[in-house]
Coordinates of C-alpha atoms and ligand atoms in Angstrom, one line a residue:
M1 CA 34.4 3.1 26.8
S2 CA 32.1 -0.3 27.7
I3 CA 29.5 -1.3 24.4
V4 CA 27.1 -1.9 27.5
L5 CA 27.2 0.6 30.5
T6 CA 25.7 -0.3 33.4
D7 CA 24.5 1.9 36.7
I8 CA 23.3 1.0 40.2
K9 CA 21.2 3.7 41.9
E10 CA 19.5 2.9 45.2
N11 CA 17.7 -0.6 43.9
L12 CA 17.4 0.8 40.5
G13 CA 19.8 -1.2 37.9
I14 CA 20.6 1.1 34.7
I15 CA 21.3 -0.5 31.4
T16 CA 22.6 1.8 28.5
I17 CA 23.4 0.2 25.1
N18 CA 26.5 2.5 24.1
S19 CA 27.0 2.3 20.4
E20 CA 25.5 5.5 19.3
K21 CA 27.4 5.6 16.1
S22 CA 25.8 2.2 15.0
L23 CA 22.4 3.2 16.4
N24 CA 23.1 0.9 19.0
A25 CA 22.6 -1.9 16.9
L26 CA 23.3 -5.3 18.3
S27 CA 26.5 -7.2 18.1
L28 CA 27.3 -10.4 19.7
E29 CA 29.3 -8.9 22.3
I30 CA 26.2 -6.4 23.2
V31 CA 23.6 -9.2 23.1
S32 CA 26.1 -11.5 25.4
E33 CA 26.5 -8.5 27.8
L34 CA 22.9 -7.8 27.9
K35 CA 22.3 -11.5 29.1
R36 CA 25.0 -11.6 31.4
I37 CA 24.0 -8.5 33.0
L38 CA 20.2 -9.3 33.3
E39 CA 20.9 -12.6 34.8
Q40 CA 23.2 -11.4 37.1
W41 CA 20.4 -8.8 38.1
R42 CA 17.8 -11.1 38.3
D43 CA 19.4 -13.2 41.1
N44 CA 20.8 -9.8 42.9
S45 CA 18.2 -9.1 45.6
D46 CA 19.6 -5.3 45.5
I47 CA 18.1 -5.0 42.0
K48 CA 14.5 -4.4 42.3
C49 CA 14.0 -2.6 39.1
V50 CA 15.6 -2.6 35.3
F51 CA 15.9 0.6 33.2
L52 CA 17.1 -0.2 29.9
Q53 CA 18.0 2.8 27.3
G54 CA 20.3 3.4 24.5
A55 CA 22.9 5.7 24.1
G56 CA 22.5 9.1 22.3
K57 CA 19.2 10.9 20.8
K58 CA 18.6 9.0 17.6
A59 CA 17.9 5.3 18.6
F60 CA 16.9 3.2 21.4
C61 CA 18.1 0.1 19.3
A62 CA 18.0 -0.1 15.3
G63 CA 18.1 -3.9 15.3
G64 CA 20.6 -6.5 14.7
D65 CA 24.4 -5.7 13.7
I66 CA 23.4 -7.5 10.6
R67 CA 26.8 -6.1 9.1
Q68 CA 28.5 -8.5 11.1
V69 CA 26.4 -11.3 10.6
R70 CA 26.4 -11.3 7.0
K71 CA 30.3 -11.4 7.1
A72 CA 30.1 -14.6 9.1
I73 CA 27.7 -15.8 6.5
E74 CA 29.9 -14.8 3.8
D75 CA 33.4 -16.0 5.4
Y76 CA 31.8 -19.5 6.5
K77 CA 30.9 -20.1 2.6
T78 CA 34.5 -20.8 1.8
I79 CA 34.5 -23.6 4.5
D80 CA 30.9 -25.1 4.0
P81 CA 28.2 -23.2 2.7
T82 CA 25.5 -25.8 3.4
Q83 CA 26.2 -25.5 7.0
V84 CA 25.0 -22.8 9.3
P85 CA 27.8 -20.7 10.8
P86 CA 28.4 -21.6 14.7
I87 CA 29.2 -17.9 14.9
C88 CA 25.6 -16.8 13.5
E89 CA 24.0 -19.6 15.7
E90 CA 25.7 -18.1 18.7
Y91 CA 24.7 -15.0 17.8
F92 CA 20.9 -15.6 17.3
I93 CA 20.7 -18.1 20.4
T94 CA 22.2 -15.2 22.6
E95 CA 20.0 -12.4 21.2
Y96 CA 16.8 -14.5 21.1
S97 CA 17.8 -15.4 24.8
V98 CA 17.9 -11.6 25.7
D99 CA 14.4 -11.2 24.2
Y100 CA 13.1 -14.7 26.3
L101 CA 15.0 -13.2 29.3
I102 CA 13.0 -10.0 29.1
H103 CA 9.8 -11.4 28.2
T104 CA 10.0 -14.0 31.5
Y105 CA 12.1 -11.5 33.8
P106 CA 10.8 -11.9 37.7
K107 CA 11.6 -8.1 38.4
P108 CA 9.9 -5.0 36.6
I109 CA 11.8 -3.9 33.2
V110 CA 11.1 -0.3 32.1
V111 CA 12.4 0.1 28.6
W112 CA 12.9 3.9 27.4
G113 CA 12.0 3.1 23.7
D114 CA 13.0 6.5 22.4
G115 CA 13.7 7.4 18.8
I116 CA 14.2 4.2 16.3
V117 CA 13.0 1.1 17.9
M118 CA 13.4 -1.2 15.1
G119 CA 14.0 -5.1 14.5
G120 CA 16.1 -6.6 17.5
G121 CA 15.0 -3.1 19.2
L122 CA 11.3 -4.0 18.9
G123 CA 12.2 -7.4 20.2
L124 CA 13.7 -5.7 23.4
L125 CA 10.9 -3.5 23.8
A126 CA 7.9 -5.8 23.2
G127 CA 8.5 -8.1 26.3
A128 CA 9.5 -5.7 29.0
S129 CA 6.5 -5.3 31.9
H130 CA 6.9 -0.9 31.3
R131 CA 7.3 -0.1 28.0
I132 CA 7.8 3.6 27.1
V133 CA 7.8 5.4 23.8
T134 CA 8.2 9.1 23.2
E135 CA 7.1 11.5 20.5
R136 CA 10.5 10.8 18.7
S137 CA 9.8 6.9 18.6
L138 CA 9.9 5.3 15.3
L139 CA 9.2 1.6 15.2
A140 CA 9.0 -1.1 12.7
M141 CA 9.7 -4.8 11.9
P142 CA 11.6 -3.9 8.4
E143 CA 13.1 -7.2 7.8
I144 CA 11.3 -8.3 4.5
S145 CA 13.7 -5.2 3.3
I146 CA 16.8 -7.0 3.6
G147 CA 15.3 -10.7 2.9
L148 CA 14.8 -11.7 6.2
Y149 CA 11.7 -12.0 8.3
P150 CA 10.3 -10.6 11.5
D151 CA 12.0 -12.5 14.3
V152 CA 13.0 -11.6 17.8
G153 CA 9.9 -12.9 19.2
A154 CA 8.0 -11.0 16.3
S155 CA 5.8 -14.5 15.6
Y156 CA 4.7 -13.8 19.1
F157 CA 4.2 -10.1 19.6
L158 CA 3.0 -9.2 16.1
N159 CA 0.1 -12.2 16.7
K160 CA -0.6 -10.5 20.1
M161 CA -1.2 -7.1 17.9
P162 CA -5.4 -6.3 17.4
S163 CA -7.1 -7.6 14.1
A164 CA -4.5 -8.6 11.5
Y165 CA -2.0 -5.7 12.0
G166 CA 0.8 -8.0 12.9
L167 CA 0.5 -9.6 9.6
Y168 CA 0.2 -6.3 8.0
L169 CA 3.4 -4.8 9.6
G170 CA 5.2 -7.8 9.0
L171 CA 4.9 -8.1 5.5
T172 CA 5.2 -4.1 4.6
G173 CA 7.6 -3.4 7.2
T174 CA 5.5 -0.2 7.7
R175 CA 7.2 2.3 10.2
F176 CA 4.9 3.5 13.1
D177 CA 5.1 6.1 15.6
G178 CA 4.3 5.8 19.7
A179 CA 0.4 6.6 19.1
D180 CA 0.3 3.7 16.9
A181 CA 2.6 1.6 19.4
L182 CA 0.1 2.2 22.2
F183 CA -2.9 1.8 19.8
L184 CA -1.4 -1.8 18.8
G185 CA -0.8 -2.6 22.4
I186 CA 3.3 -2.7 22.0
A187 CA 3.7 -0.1 24.4
D188 CA 2.4 1.1 27.4
Y189 CA 3.2 4.8 28.0
F190 CA 3.7 7.7 25.6
I191 CA 6.1 10.0 27.6
P192 CA 7.9 13.3 26.6
S193 CA 11.5 12.5 25.7
T194 CA 12.4 15.7 27.8
V195 CA 11.4 14.1 30.9
K196 CA 13.5 11.4 30.8
N197 CA 16.2 12.5 33.7
S198 CA 13.3 13.6 35.9
I199 CA 11.5 10.0 35.4
L200 CA 15.2 8.4 36.2
D201 CA 15.3 10.3 39.5
E202 CA 11.8 9.6 40.5
L203 CA 12.4 5.8 39.5
V204 CA 15.7 5.7 41.9
Q205 CA 13.3 7.4 44.6
I206 CA 10.8 4.8 44.6
S207 CA 13.2 1.8 43.8
S208 CA 13.8 1.0 47.6
S209 CA 10.0 1.1 48.1
D210 CA 8.4 -2.2 49.5
Q211 CA 5.4 -0.9 47.3
L212 CA 7.6 -0.6 44.3
S213 CA 5.3 -2.3 41.9
D214 CA 2.1 0.1 42.8
R215 CA 4.3 3.2 42.7
L216 CA 6.1 2.5 39.7
N217 CA 2.7 2.1 37.5
T218 CA 1.1 5.1 39.4
L219 CA 4.4 7.3 38.2
L220 CA 4.6 6.3 34.6
A221 CA 1.0 6.8 34.4
Q222 CA 1.1 10.3 36.0
R223 CA 3.8 11.0 33.4
S224 CA 2.1 9.8 30.4
T225 CA 0.5 11.9 27.8
P226 CA -3.4 11.4 27.8
S227 CA -4.9 9.7 25.0
T228 CA -6.7 13.1 24.1
G229 CA -3.0 14.7 23.8
L230 CA -1.6 12.0 21.7
P231 CA -1.3 12.5 17.8
V232 CA -3.9 10.5 15.7
S233 CA -2.8 6.8 15.1
Q234 CA -2.5 6.4 11.4
A235 CA -2.6 2.7 11.9
M236 CA -5.9 3.0 13.9
L237 CA -7.3 5.2 11.0
H238 CA -6.5 2.1 8.3
K239 CA -8.9 -0.2 10.8
S240 CA -11.1 -1.6 8.1
L241 CA -8.0 -2.3 5.9
I242 CA -6.7 -4.6 8.1
A243 CA -9.8 -6.0 9.4
A244 CA -10.2 -7.4 5.7
L245 CA -7.1 -9.1 6.2
E246 CA -8.5 -11.0 8.8
P247 CA -9.8 -14.2 6.8
I248 CA -7.2 -14.2 4.5
H249 CA -5.3 -17.6 3.8
S250 CA -2.9 -16.5 1.0
V251 CA -0.3 -13.8 -0.2
A252 CA -2.7 -13.9 -3.4
E253 CA -5.3 -12.3 -1.5
F254 CA -3.5 -10.2 0.6
I255 CA -2.1 -8.4 -2.6
A256 CA -5.8 -8.7 -4.0
I257 CA -6.9 -6.4 -0.9
V258 CA -4.1 -3.8 -0.4
E259 CA -2.9 -3.2 -3.7
P260 CA -5.9 -1.2 -5.1
V261 CA -6.0 0.8 -1.8
A262 CA -2.0 1.6 -2.0
K263 CA -3.1 3.6 -5.4
S264 CA -5.0 6.3 -3.4
D265 CA -3.9 6.1 0.3
A266 CA -0.2 7.3 1.4
W267 CA 0.0 5.2 4.5
V268 CA -0.6 2.1 2.3
A269 CA 1.6 2.9 -0.7
A270 CA 4.6 3.5 1.5
G271 CA 4.1 -0.3 3.4
Y272 CA 3.0 -1.8 -0.4
S273 CA 6.4 -0.6 -1.9
F274 CA 8.3 -2.1 1.0
F275 CA 6.3 -5.3 0.3
T276 CA 7.0 -5.3 -3.6
K277 CA 10.5 -4.3 -3.5
G278 CA 11.2 -7.2 -0.5
S279 CA 12.5 -10.3 -1.0
P280 CA 9.7 -12.8 -2.9
T281 CA 10.7 -15.7 -0.6
S282 CA 10.5 -13.7 2.5
V283 CA 7.0 -12.6 1.7
H284 CA 5.6 -16.6 1.3
V285 CA 7.9 -17.6 4.6
I286 CA 6.5 -14.5 6.7
F287 CA 2.9 -15.4 5.6
R288 CA 3.4 -19.1 6.6
Q289 CA 5.2 -18.0 10.0
L290 CA 2.8 -15.9 11.3
T291 CA 0.0 -18.0 10.5
E292 CA 1.7 -21.0 12.3
S293 CA 2.7 -19.5 15.1
K294 CA -0.8 -18.2 16.0
H295 CA -1.3 -19.9 19.2
Y296 CA 2.3 -20.7 19.6
S297 CA 3.6 -20.4 23.5
L298 CA 6.6 -17.9 23.9
E299 CA 9.0 -21.1 23.8
E300 CA 7.5 -22.4 20.7
V301 CA 8.0 -18.9 19.2
F302 CA 11.7 -18.8 19.8
R303 CA 12.5 -22.5 18.9
S304 CA 10.7 -22.0 15.6
E305 CA 12.6 -18.6 14.8
L306 CA 15.8 -20.0 16.0
N307 CA 15.1 -22.6 13.2
L308 CA 14.1 -20.3 10.5
T309 CA 16.6 -17.7 10.9
C310 CA 19.3 -20.0 11.1
Q311 CA 17.9 -21.3 7.9
F312 CA 18.2 -17.9 6.4
T313 CA 22.1 -18.0 6.9
V314 CA 22.3 -21.1 4.6
H315 CA 19.7 -19.3 1.6
P316 CA 20.6 -16.6 -0.3
D317 CA 18.4 -13.9 -0.1
F318 CA 19.4 -12.5 3.7
S319 CA 23.1 -12.3 2.8
E320 CA 22.0 -10.5 -0.6
G321 CA 19.6 -7.9 1.3
V322 CA 22.2 -6.8 3.5
R323 CA 24.5 -6.7 1.0
A324 CA 22.1 -4.3 -1.2
L325 CA 20.8 -2.2 1.5
L326 CA 23.5 -1.7 4.2
I327 CA 26.8 -2.5 2.2
D328 CA 27.2 -1.6 -1.0
K329 CA 23.9 0.4 -0.5
D330 CA 22.6 0.1 -4.1
Q331 CA 19.1 -0.6 -3.4
S332 CA 18.9 -3.5 -5.7
P333 CA 18.6 -6.8 -3.9
K334 CA 19.2 -9.7 -6.7
W335 CA 16.4 -11.9 -4.9
T336 CA 16.2 -15.8 -5.6
P337 CA 14.0 -16.5 -7.3
N338 CA 13.2 -12.8 -8.1
S339 CA 9.3 -12.9 -8.6
L340 CA 6.3 -14.0 -6.1
E341 CA 5.3 -16.5 -8.9
Q342 CA 8.6 -18.1 -9.0
V343 CA 8.6 -18.8 -5.5
S344 CA 7.9 -23.0 -4.9
N345 CA 6.5 -24.7 -2.0
E346 CA 9.6 -26.8 -2.1
W347 CA 11.5 -23.5 -1.7
I348 CA 9.6 -22.2 1.1
E349 CA 9.6 -25.7 2.7
S350 CA 13.3 -25.8 2.7
H351 CA 13.5 -22.7 5.0
F352 CA 11.2 -24.5 7.6
T353 CA 13.2 -27.8 7.5
P354 CA 14.6 -28.8 11.2
L355 CA 18.1 -27.9 11.7
W356 CA 17.8 -30.3 15.1
S357 CA 16.0 -32.9 16.9
A358 CA 13.8 -31.8 19.7
E359 CA 16.5 -33.6 21.8
E360 CA 19.3 -31.7 20.2
H361 CA 17.5 -28.1 19.9
P362 CA 19.7 -25.2 21.5
F363 CA 16.4 -23.7 22.9
K364 CA 15.3 -27.6 24.3
N365 CA 15.3 -26.3 27.9
I366 CA 14.9 -22.2 27.1
K367 CA 13.0 -22.3 30.8
Q368 CA 16.5 -22.8 32.0
A369 CA 18.7 -21.1 29.6
Ligands
QUE1 C1 16.1 -3.8 7.3 C2 16.1 -4.3 8.7 C3 17.5 -3.6 9.5 C4 17.9 -2.6 8.7 C5 17.8 -2.0 7.4 C6 16.5 -2.7 6.7 C7 18.0 -4.1 10.5 C8 18.9 -3.5 11.2 C9 19.5 -2.2 10.4 C10 20.9 -1.6 11.0 C11 20.4 -0.4 11.2 C12 21.8 0.5 11.6 C13 23.1 -0.2 11.8 C14 22.9 -1.5 11.2 C15 22.0 -2.6 11.4 O1 19.4 -1.8 9.2 O2 17.2 -5.2 11.0 O3 24.2 -2.0 11.6 O4 24.2 0.4 12.3 O5 19.5 -4.1 12.1 O6 15.6 -1.9 5.5 O7 15.9 -5.5 8.9

């Protein structure tokens, strides 16, 4: 069975990430297929609209296949531990190219963000023109837990969220639901998961209409649960805490504001626990990356993220975090260094060191990539 399925009905192109067992985690093979299909359909005038979904009920997409990435890192250490493994570079170039393609696609892309939508999954959802969540959606940028940072365009979409929600979600890996996603502006429609097949039938029906765009907006709006019928957004209820983070300039200020609230508030306690257990290096890198990229264009975002992610493949915490959480599952990563106080400016700086000159950057021409 193919790892990515395609089907064309009338003028609708349907893509299914077909790796249910791994929660549709994005392997190199999957992102390569997604890139090939999206580029082909972009240039095929018979395709007027794309529908993107994940196989099975559990997940749209749980993230990158980071077990595969970690194996490439560990294998390459015996060859040259100072160099970015070429397979990792190829993987992240391809994954971010897909994210960028979705952000800039000239045709409507409808993403069915049902079930788990984390990390790389949120990267696929964020840039689409029509982003659907359901009562089963569970979203997050949880990379702090594995010693990485929110990539896949998060420097763009977290910074587009209201107030300081993006910084908070990036530093805490907080899980959020469909109602939160609408409140945060990362999804457009909340639709019951049970009506997917009838929505798909209707999308096929309207796909050949010369007023596709209007009819698409009308259809999805009509099928959406009205705001009065949505669960209360937990994120929304924490508006004043998040607003207090707007003017901060340091990790120390973040802790001074969030830690006291975590003592009496379950939503904040959950996020603060991810924050304290996460990589101290990631904490400082995330704070700097999200601050620095606040006004970046999409192209600048993917250029800076590719550099930063590749740097994580030659620094220790990413591999160690994946080992502890997903391979050995001992839940006890040994971070380097092991406390926030021990993270030096030089250490953070080394993660931001350019790996390529402007001329040699793989995303130099990302608009034509
Ligand atoms: C943090 C993460 C990820 C994670 C767990 C974390 C992540 C990711 C996966 C994942 C899930 C299912 C799979 C898989 C990987 O888990 O990014 O291969 O089958 O992709 O705590 O960032």
